[in-house]
CSV table of C-alpha atoms in Angstrom, one decimal:
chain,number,residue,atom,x,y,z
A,1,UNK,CA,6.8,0.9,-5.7
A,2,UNK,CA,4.1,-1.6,-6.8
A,3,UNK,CA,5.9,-1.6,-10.7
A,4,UNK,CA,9.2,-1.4,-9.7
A,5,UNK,CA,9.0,-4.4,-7.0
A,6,UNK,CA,6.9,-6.6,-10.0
A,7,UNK,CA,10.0,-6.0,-12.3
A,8,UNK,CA,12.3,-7.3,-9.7
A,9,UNK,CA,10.1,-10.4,-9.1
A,10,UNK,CA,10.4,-10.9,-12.3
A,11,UNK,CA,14.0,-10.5,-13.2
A,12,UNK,CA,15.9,-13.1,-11.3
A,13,UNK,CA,14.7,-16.1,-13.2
A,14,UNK,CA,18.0,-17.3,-14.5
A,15,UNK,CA,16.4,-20.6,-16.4
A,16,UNK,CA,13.4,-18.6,-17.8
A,17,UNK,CA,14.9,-15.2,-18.6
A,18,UNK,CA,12.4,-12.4,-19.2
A,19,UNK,CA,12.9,-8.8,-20.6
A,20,UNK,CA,11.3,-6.2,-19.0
A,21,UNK,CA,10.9,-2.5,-19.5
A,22,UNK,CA,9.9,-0.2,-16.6
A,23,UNK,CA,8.5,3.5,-18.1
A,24,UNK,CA,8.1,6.0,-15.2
A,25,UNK,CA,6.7,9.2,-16.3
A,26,UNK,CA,8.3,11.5,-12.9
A,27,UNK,CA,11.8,11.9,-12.8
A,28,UNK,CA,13.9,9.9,-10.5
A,29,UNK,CA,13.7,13.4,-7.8
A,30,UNK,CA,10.1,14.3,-8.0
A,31,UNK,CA,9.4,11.7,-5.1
A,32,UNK,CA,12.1,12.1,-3.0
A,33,UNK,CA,11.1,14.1,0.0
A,34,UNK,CA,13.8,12.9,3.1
A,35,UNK,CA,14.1,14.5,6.4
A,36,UNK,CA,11.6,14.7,8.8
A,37,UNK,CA,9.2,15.1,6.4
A,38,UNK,CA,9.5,11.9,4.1
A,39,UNK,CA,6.1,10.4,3.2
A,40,UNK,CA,5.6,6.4,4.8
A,41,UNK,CA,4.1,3.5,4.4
A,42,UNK,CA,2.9,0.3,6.3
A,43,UNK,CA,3.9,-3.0,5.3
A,44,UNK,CA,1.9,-5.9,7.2
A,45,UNK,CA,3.6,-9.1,8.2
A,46,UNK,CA,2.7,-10.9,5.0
A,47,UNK,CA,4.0,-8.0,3.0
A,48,UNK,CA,7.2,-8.3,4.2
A,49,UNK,CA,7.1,-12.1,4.1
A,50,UNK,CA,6.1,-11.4,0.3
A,51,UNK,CA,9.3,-9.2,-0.3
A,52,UNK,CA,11.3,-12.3,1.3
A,53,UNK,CA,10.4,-14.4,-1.9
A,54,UNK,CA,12.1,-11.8,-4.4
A,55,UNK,CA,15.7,-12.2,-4.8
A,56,UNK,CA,18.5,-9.3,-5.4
A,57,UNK,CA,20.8,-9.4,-7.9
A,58,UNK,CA,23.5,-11.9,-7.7
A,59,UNK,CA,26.1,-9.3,-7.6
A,60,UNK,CA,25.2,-8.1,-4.3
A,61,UNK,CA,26.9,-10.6,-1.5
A,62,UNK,CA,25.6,-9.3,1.6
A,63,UNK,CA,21.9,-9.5,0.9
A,64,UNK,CA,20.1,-12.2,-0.4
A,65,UNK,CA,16.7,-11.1,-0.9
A,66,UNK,CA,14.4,-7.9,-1.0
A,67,UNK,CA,13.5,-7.9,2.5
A,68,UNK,CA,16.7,-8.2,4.1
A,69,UNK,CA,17.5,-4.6,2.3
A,70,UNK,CA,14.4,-2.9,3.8
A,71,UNK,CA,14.6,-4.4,7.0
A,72,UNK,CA,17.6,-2.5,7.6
A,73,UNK,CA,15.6,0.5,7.7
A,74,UNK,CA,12.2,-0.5,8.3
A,75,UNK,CA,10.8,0.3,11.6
A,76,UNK,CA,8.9,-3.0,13.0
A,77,UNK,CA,5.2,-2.5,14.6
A,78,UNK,CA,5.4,-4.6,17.5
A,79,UNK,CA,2.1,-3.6,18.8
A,80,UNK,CA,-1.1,-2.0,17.5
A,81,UNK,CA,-3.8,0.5,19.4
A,82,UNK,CA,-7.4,-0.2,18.3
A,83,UNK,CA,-9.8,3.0,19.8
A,84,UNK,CA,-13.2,4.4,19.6
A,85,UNK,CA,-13.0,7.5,20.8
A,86,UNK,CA,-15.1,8.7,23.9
A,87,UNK,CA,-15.8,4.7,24.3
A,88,UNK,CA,-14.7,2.0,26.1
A,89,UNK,CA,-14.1,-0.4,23.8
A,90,UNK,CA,-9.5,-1.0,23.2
A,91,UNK,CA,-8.5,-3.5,21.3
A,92,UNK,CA,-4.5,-4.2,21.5
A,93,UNK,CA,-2.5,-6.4,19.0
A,94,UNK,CA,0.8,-7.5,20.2
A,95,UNK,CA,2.9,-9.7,18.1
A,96,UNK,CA,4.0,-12.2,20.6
A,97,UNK,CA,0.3,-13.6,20.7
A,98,UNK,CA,0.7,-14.7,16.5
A,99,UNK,CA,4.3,-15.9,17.9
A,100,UNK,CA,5.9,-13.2,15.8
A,101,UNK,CA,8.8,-11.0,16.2
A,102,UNK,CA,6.5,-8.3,14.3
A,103,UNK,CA,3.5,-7.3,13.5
A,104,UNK,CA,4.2,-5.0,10.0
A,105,UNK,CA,6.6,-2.3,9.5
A,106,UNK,CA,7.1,1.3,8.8
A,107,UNK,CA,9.7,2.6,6.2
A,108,UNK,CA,10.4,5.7,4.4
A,109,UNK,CA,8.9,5.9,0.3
A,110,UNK,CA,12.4,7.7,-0.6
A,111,UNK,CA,14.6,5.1,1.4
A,112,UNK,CA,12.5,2.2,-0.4
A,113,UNK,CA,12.6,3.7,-4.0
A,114,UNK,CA,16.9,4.7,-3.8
A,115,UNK,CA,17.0,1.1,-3.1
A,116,UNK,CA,14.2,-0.3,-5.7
A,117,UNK,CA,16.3,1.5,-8.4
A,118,UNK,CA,19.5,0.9,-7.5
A,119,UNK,CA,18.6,-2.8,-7.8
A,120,UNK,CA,16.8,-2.5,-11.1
A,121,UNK,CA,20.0,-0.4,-12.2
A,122,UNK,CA,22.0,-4.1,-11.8
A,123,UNK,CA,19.4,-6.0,-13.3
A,124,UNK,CA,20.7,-6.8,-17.3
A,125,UNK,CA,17.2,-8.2,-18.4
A,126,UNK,CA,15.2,-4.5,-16.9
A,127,UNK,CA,15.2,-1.0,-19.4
A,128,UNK,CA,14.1,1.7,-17.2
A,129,UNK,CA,12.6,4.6,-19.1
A,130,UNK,CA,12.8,7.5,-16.8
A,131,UNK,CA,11.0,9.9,-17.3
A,132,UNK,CA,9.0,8.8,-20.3
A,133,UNK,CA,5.1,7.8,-20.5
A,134,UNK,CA,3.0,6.3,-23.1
A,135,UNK,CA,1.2,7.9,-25.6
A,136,UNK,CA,-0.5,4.6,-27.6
A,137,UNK,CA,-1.4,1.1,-27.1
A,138,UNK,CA,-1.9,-1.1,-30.0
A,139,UNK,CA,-3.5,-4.8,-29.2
A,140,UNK,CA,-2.1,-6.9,-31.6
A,141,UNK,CA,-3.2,-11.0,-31.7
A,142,UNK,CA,0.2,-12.1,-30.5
A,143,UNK,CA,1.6,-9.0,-28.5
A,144,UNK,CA,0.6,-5.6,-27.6
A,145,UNK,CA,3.0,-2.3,-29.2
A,146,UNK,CA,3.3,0.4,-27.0
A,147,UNK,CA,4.7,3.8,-28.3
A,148,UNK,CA,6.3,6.2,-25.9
A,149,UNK,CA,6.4,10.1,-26.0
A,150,UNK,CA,10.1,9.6,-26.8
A,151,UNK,CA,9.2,8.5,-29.5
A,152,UNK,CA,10.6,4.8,-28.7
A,153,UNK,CA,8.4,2.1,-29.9
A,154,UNK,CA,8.3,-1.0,-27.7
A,155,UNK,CA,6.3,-4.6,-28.2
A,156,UNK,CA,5.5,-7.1,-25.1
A,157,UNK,CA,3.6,-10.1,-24.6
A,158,UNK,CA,1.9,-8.3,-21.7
A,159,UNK,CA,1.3,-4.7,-20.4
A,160,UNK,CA,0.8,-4.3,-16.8
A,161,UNK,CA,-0.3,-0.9,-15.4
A,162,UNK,CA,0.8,-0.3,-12.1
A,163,UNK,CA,0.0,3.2,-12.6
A,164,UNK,CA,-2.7,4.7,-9.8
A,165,UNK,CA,-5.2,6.8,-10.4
A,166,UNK,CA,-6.0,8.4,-13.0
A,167,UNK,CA,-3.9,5.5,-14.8
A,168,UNK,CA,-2.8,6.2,-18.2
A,169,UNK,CA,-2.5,2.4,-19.1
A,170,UNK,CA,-6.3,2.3,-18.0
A,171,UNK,CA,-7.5,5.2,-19.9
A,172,UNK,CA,-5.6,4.0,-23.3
A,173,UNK,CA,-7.1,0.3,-22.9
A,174,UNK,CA,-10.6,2.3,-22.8
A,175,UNK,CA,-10.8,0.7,-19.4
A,176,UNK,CA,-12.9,3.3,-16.8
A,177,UNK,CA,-11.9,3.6,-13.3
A,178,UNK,CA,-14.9,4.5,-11.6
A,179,UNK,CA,-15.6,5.9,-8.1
A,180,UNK,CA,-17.6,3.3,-6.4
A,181,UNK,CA,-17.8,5.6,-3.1
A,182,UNK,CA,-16.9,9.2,-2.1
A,183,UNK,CA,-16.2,8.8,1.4
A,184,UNK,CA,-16.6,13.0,1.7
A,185,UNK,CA,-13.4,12.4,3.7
A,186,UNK,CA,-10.0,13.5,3.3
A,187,UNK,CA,-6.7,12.3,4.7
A,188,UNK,CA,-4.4,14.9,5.9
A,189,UNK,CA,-0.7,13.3,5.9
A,190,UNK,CA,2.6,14.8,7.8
A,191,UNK,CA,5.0,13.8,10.3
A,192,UNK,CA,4.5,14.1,14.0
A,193,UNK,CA,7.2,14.1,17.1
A,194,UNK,CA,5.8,12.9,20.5
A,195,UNK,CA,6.8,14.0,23.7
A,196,UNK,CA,6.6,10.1,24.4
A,197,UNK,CA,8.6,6.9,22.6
A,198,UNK,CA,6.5,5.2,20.5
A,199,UNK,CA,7.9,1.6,21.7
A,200,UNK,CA,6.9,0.7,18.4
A,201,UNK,CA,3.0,0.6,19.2
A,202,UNK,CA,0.7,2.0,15.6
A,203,UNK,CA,-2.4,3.3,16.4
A,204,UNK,CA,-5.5,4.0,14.6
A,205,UNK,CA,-8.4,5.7,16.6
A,206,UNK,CA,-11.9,6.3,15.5
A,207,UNK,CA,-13.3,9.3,16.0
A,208,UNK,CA,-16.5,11.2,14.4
A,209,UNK,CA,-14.6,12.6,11.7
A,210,UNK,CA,-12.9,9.9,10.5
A,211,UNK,CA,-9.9,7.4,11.5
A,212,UNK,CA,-6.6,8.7,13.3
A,213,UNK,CA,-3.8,6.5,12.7
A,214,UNK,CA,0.3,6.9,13.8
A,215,UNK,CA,2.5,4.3,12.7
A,216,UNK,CA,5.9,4.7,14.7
A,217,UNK,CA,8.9,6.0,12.8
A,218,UNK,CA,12.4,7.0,14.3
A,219,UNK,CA,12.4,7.7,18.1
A,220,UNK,CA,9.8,9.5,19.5
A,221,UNK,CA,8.4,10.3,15.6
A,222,UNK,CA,5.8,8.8,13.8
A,223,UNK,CA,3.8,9.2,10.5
A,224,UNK,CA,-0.1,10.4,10.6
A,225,UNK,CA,-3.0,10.0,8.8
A,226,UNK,CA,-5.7,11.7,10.1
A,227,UNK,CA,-9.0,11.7,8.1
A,228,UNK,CA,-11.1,14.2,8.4
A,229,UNK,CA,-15.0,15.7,6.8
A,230,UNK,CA,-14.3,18.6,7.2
A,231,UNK,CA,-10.9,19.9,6.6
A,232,UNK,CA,-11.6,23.7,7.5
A,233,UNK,CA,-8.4,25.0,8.0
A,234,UNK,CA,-6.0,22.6,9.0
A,235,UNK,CA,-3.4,22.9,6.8
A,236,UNK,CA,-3.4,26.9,7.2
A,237,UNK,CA,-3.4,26.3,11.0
A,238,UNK,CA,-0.5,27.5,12.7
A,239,UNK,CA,1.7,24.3,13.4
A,240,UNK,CA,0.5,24.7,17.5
A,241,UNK,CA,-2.6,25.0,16.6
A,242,UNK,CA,-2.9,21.8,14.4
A,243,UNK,CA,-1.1,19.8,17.4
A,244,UNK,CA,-3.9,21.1,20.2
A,245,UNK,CA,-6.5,20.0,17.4
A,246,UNK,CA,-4.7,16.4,17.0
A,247,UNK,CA,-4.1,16.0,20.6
A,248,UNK,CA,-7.3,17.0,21.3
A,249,UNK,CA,-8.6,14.3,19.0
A,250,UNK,CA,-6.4,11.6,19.4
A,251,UNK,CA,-5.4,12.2,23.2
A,252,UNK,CA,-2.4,11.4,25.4
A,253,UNK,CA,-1.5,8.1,25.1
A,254,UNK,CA,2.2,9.2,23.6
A,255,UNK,CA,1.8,12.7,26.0
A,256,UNK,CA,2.3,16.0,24.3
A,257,UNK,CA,2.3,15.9,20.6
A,258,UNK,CA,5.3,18.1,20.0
A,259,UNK,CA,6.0,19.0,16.3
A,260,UNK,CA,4.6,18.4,13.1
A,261,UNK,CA,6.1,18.6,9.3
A,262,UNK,CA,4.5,19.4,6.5
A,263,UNK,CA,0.9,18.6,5.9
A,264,UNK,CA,-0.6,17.6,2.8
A,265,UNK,CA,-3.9,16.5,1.6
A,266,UNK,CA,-5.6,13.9,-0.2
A,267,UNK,CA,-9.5,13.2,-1.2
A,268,UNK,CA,-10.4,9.7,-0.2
A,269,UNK,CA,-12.9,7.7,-2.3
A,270,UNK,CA,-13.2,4.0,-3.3
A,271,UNK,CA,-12.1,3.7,-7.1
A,272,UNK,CA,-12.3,0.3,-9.0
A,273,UNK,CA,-11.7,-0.3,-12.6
A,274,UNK,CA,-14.3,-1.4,-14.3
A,275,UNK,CA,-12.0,-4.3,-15.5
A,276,UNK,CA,-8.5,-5.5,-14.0
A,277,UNK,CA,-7.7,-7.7,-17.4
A,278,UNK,CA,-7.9,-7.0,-21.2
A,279,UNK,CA,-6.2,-9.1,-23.6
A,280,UNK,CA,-2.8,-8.6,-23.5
A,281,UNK,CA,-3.2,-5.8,-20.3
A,282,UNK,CA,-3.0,-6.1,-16.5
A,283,UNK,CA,-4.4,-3.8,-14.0
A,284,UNK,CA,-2.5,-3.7,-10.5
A,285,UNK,CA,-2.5,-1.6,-7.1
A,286,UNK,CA,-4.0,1.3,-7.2
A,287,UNK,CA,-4.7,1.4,-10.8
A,288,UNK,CA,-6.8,-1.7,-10.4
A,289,UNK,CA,-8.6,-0.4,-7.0
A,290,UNK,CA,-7.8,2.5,-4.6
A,291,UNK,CA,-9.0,2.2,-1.5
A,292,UNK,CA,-9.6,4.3,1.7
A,293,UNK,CA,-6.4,3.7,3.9
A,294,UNK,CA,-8.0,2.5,7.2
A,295,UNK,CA,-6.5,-0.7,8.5
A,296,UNK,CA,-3.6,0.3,6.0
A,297,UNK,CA,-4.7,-2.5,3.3
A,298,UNK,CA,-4.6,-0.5,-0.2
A,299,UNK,CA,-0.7,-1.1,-0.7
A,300,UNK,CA,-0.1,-4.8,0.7
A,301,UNK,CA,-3.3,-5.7,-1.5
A,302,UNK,CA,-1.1,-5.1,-4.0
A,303,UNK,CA,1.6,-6.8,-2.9
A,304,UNK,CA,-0.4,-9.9,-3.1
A,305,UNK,CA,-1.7,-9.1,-6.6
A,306,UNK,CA,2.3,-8.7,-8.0
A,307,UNK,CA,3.5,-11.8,-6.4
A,308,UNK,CA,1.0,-13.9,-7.4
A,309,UNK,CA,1.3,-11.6,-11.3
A,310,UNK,CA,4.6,-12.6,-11.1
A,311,UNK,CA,4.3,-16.7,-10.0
A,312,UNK,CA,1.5,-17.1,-13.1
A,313,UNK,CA,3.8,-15.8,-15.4
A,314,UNK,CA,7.1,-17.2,-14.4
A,315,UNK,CA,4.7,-20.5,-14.6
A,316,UNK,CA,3.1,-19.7,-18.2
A,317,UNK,CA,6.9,-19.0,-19.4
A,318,UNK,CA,7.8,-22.2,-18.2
A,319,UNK,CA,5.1,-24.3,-19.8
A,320,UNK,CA,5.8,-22.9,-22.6
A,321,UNK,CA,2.5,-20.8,-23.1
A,322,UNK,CA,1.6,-17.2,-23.6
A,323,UNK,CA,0.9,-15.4,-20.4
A,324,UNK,CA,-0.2,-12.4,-22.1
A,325,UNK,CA,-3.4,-14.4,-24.0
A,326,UNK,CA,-7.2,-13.5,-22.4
A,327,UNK,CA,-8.0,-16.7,-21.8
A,328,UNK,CA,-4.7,-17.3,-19.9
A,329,UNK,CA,-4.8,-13.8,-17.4
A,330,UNK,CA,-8.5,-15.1,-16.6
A,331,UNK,CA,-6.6,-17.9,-14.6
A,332,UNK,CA,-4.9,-15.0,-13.0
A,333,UNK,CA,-7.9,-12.9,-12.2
A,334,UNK,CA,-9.8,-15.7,-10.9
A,335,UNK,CA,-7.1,-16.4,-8.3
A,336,UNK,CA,-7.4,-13.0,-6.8
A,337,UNK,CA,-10.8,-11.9,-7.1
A,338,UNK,CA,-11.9,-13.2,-3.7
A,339,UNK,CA,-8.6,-11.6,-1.4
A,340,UNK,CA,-9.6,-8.6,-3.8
A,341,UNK,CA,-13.1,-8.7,-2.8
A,342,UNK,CA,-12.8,-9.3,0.8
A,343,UNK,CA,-10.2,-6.3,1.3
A,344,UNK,CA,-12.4,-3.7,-0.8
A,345,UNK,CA,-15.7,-4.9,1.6
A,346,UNK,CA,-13.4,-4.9,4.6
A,347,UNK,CA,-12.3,-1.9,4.7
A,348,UNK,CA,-15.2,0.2,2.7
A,349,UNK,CA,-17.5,-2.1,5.5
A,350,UNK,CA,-14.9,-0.4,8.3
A,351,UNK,CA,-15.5,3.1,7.3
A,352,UNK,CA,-19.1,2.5,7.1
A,353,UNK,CA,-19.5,0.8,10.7
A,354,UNK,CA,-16.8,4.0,12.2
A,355,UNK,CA,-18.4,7.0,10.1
A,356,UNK,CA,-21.8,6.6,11.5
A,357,UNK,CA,-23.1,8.6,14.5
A,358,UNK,CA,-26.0,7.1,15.2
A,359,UNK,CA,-26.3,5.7,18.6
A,360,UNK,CA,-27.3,1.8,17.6
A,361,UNK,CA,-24.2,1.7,15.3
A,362,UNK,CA,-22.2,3.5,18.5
A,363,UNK,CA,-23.4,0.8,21.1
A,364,UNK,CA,-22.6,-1.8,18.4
A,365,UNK,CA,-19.2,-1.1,17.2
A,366,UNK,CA,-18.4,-0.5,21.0
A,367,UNK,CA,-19.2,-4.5,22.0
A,368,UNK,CA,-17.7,-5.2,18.8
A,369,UNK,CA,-14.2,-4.2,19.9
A,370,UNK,CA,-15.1,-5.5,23.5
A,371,UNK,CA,-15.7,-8.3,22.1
A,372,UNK,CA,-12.4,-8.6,19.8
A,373,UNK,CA,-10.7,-7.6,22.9
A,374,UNK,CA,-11.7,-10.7,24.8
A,375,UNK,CA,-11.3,-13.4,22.1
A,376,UNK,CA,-8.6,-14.1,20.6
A,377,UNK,CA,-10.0,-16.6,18.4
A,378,UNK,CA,-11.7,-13.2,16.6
A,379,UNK,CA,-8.5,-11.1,17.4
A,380,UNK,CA,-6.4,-14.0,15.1
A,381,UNK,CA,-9.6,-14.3,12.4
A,382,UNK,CA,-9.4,-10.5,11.9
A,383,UNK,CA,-5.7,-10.5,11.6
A,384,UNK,CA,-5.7,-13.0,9.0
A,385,UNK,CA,-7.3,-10.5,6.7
A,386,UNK,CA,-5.0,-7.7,7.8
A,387,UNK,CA,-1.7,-8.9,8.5
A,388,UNK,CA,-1.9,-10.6,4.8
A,389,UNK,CA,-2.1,-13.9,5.8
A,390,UNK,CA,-4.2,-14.8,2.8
């Protein structure tokens, strides 16, 4: 998503035309998993806002820009659920109190990639490469030559890797991507249908193991993330089994948890590369830092980092300059160390402050979300970070 949404902020720039190549190593299918079971994602408010700013093709009459597609099947978070489980302390975020019709939204990876191609398919200026990857990265003084395993030889004025973990682009540029943190956690991901409606309320629940969150899908389905030391056996469990686990973890609030799809599991630990820019390379998403996923921020991080990739170069085209020289993409990095910063302490700081037993921390967090419940001045200062208002 993060590559293929930078190539379409990129394309539409009729007066400063660029030519873009897109190289995807998986083939077009490998991700598409529909049904009950498709894989999710959260979009904050400022993400969508974000997509907003990137045109579609000027064949397409209906929509106008990137966000009106989604919305169409995006499922808006209207409400969110902030727990500590076996305390007192709720925090709730509705989005009438930010005057806004939404707090984030929900959508579907295989809905949002269909549609990510499809535009990239009308888009003259884009070659997609699918499935290809790169097997060699030259650095040369005024561009950078990349050869693929096809064989094809291609030469930019920039390479951005938008490539995760491990990240080929990274480990070509001799760039290391080193774990900062091993949370010891891991996030167990699947589909859940409640016995309740959702009424689009997400909720994320701390509990001694590690964050819960449900973000609300179709009716009376949602997407989980439940993040867990110690996995045991819970993706052998019988699927009633897992349920009395979950419900017995997360609780009632959306009554009986009633089916769950398939479950699959990830490691969670904080990643960085060492660097995010080389001369004539671009580090972005999760190739540039992974993150844990509580408070959702790992993705709409990156959102920020692509828009604001694509407004420096669309600006360095137009003054004429090279956007792909060091001294150039420093410009860049400076503008987005600080947002980078704060998310990677805000949420590594989160899992820190949830994750820790002992009582001072309990009694602490506890007035903490108290405290957030009653103010609203720290409700909207805490949402600035969160709903990417940055």
């Amino acid at each position: 998503m993060t590559g293929a949404t930078l190539a379409l902020a990129l394309a539409n720039n009729p007066q400063y035309p660029l030519k873009i190549a897109v190289i995807e190593r998986q083939p077009q299918n490998f991700h598409q998993q529909q049904g009950f079971d498709a894989r999710c994602i959260a979009l904050a408010q400022g993400s969508c806002q974000r997509f907003a700013q990137i045109p579609l093709s000027q064949s397409n009459q209906i929509r106008q820009h990137l966000w009106q597609a989604i919305q169409s099947f995006a499922t808006p978070i209207k409400q969110i659920h902030v727990s500590d489980k076996g305390k007192a302390g709720i925090v709730q975020f509705h989005a009438e109190e930010f005057h806004l019709d939404q707090l984030g939204a929900v959508v579907e990876l295989h809905q949002v990639g269909k549609l990510l191609l499809e535009q990239i398919a009308l888009q003259p200026h884009i070659d997609y490469f699918c499935p290809d990857e790169m097997v060699e990265i030259i650095p040369l003084p005024q561009h950078i030559q990349v050869t693929l395993k096809s064989q094809r030889i291609l030469t930019a004025k920039l390479l951005v890797g938008a490539d995760g973990v491990p990240s080929k682009v990274a480990q070509l540029s001799h760039i290391p991507q080193q774990t900062l943190r091993d949370y010891q956690q891991t996030a167990i991901i699947t589909n859940i249908q409640t016995q309740q409606d959702h009424q689009y309320r997400a909720f994320e629940r701390f509990t001694s193991q590690g964050p819960i969150a449900l973000l609300p899908l179709g009716e009376k389905r949602m997407t989980l993330v439940w993040c867990v030391t110690q996995i045991d056996d819970l993706l052998s469990l019988s699927e009633q089994t897992f349920l009395a686990k979950l419900q017995q973890a997360f609780g009632w609030r959306l009554g009986k948890l009633e089916q769950c799809g398939q479950r699959f599991a990830y490691p969670l630990k904080l990643i960085k590369a060492e660097q995010y820019i080389q001369p004539r390379v671009v580090l972005v998403g999760n190739a540039a830092q992974t993150l844990h996923p509580i408070a959702g921020q790992g993705f709409n991080l990156a959102i920020r980092d692509i828009l604001a990739l694509s407004e420096y170069i669309q600006q360095q085209v137009k003054q004429g300059t090279d956007f792909g020289d060091y001294t150039q993409l420093q410009h860049y990095q400076q503008q987005r160390q600080q947002d980078q910063a704060n998310i990677i302490n805000l949420t590594d700081g989160l899992v820190s402050l949830f994750a820790n037993d002992l009582l001072p921390m309990k009694i602490g967090r506890n007035f903490g979300l108290l405290a957030l419940a009653q103010s609203c001045l720290l409700r909207q200062h805490f949402a600035k970070q969160t709903l990417g208002w940055v």
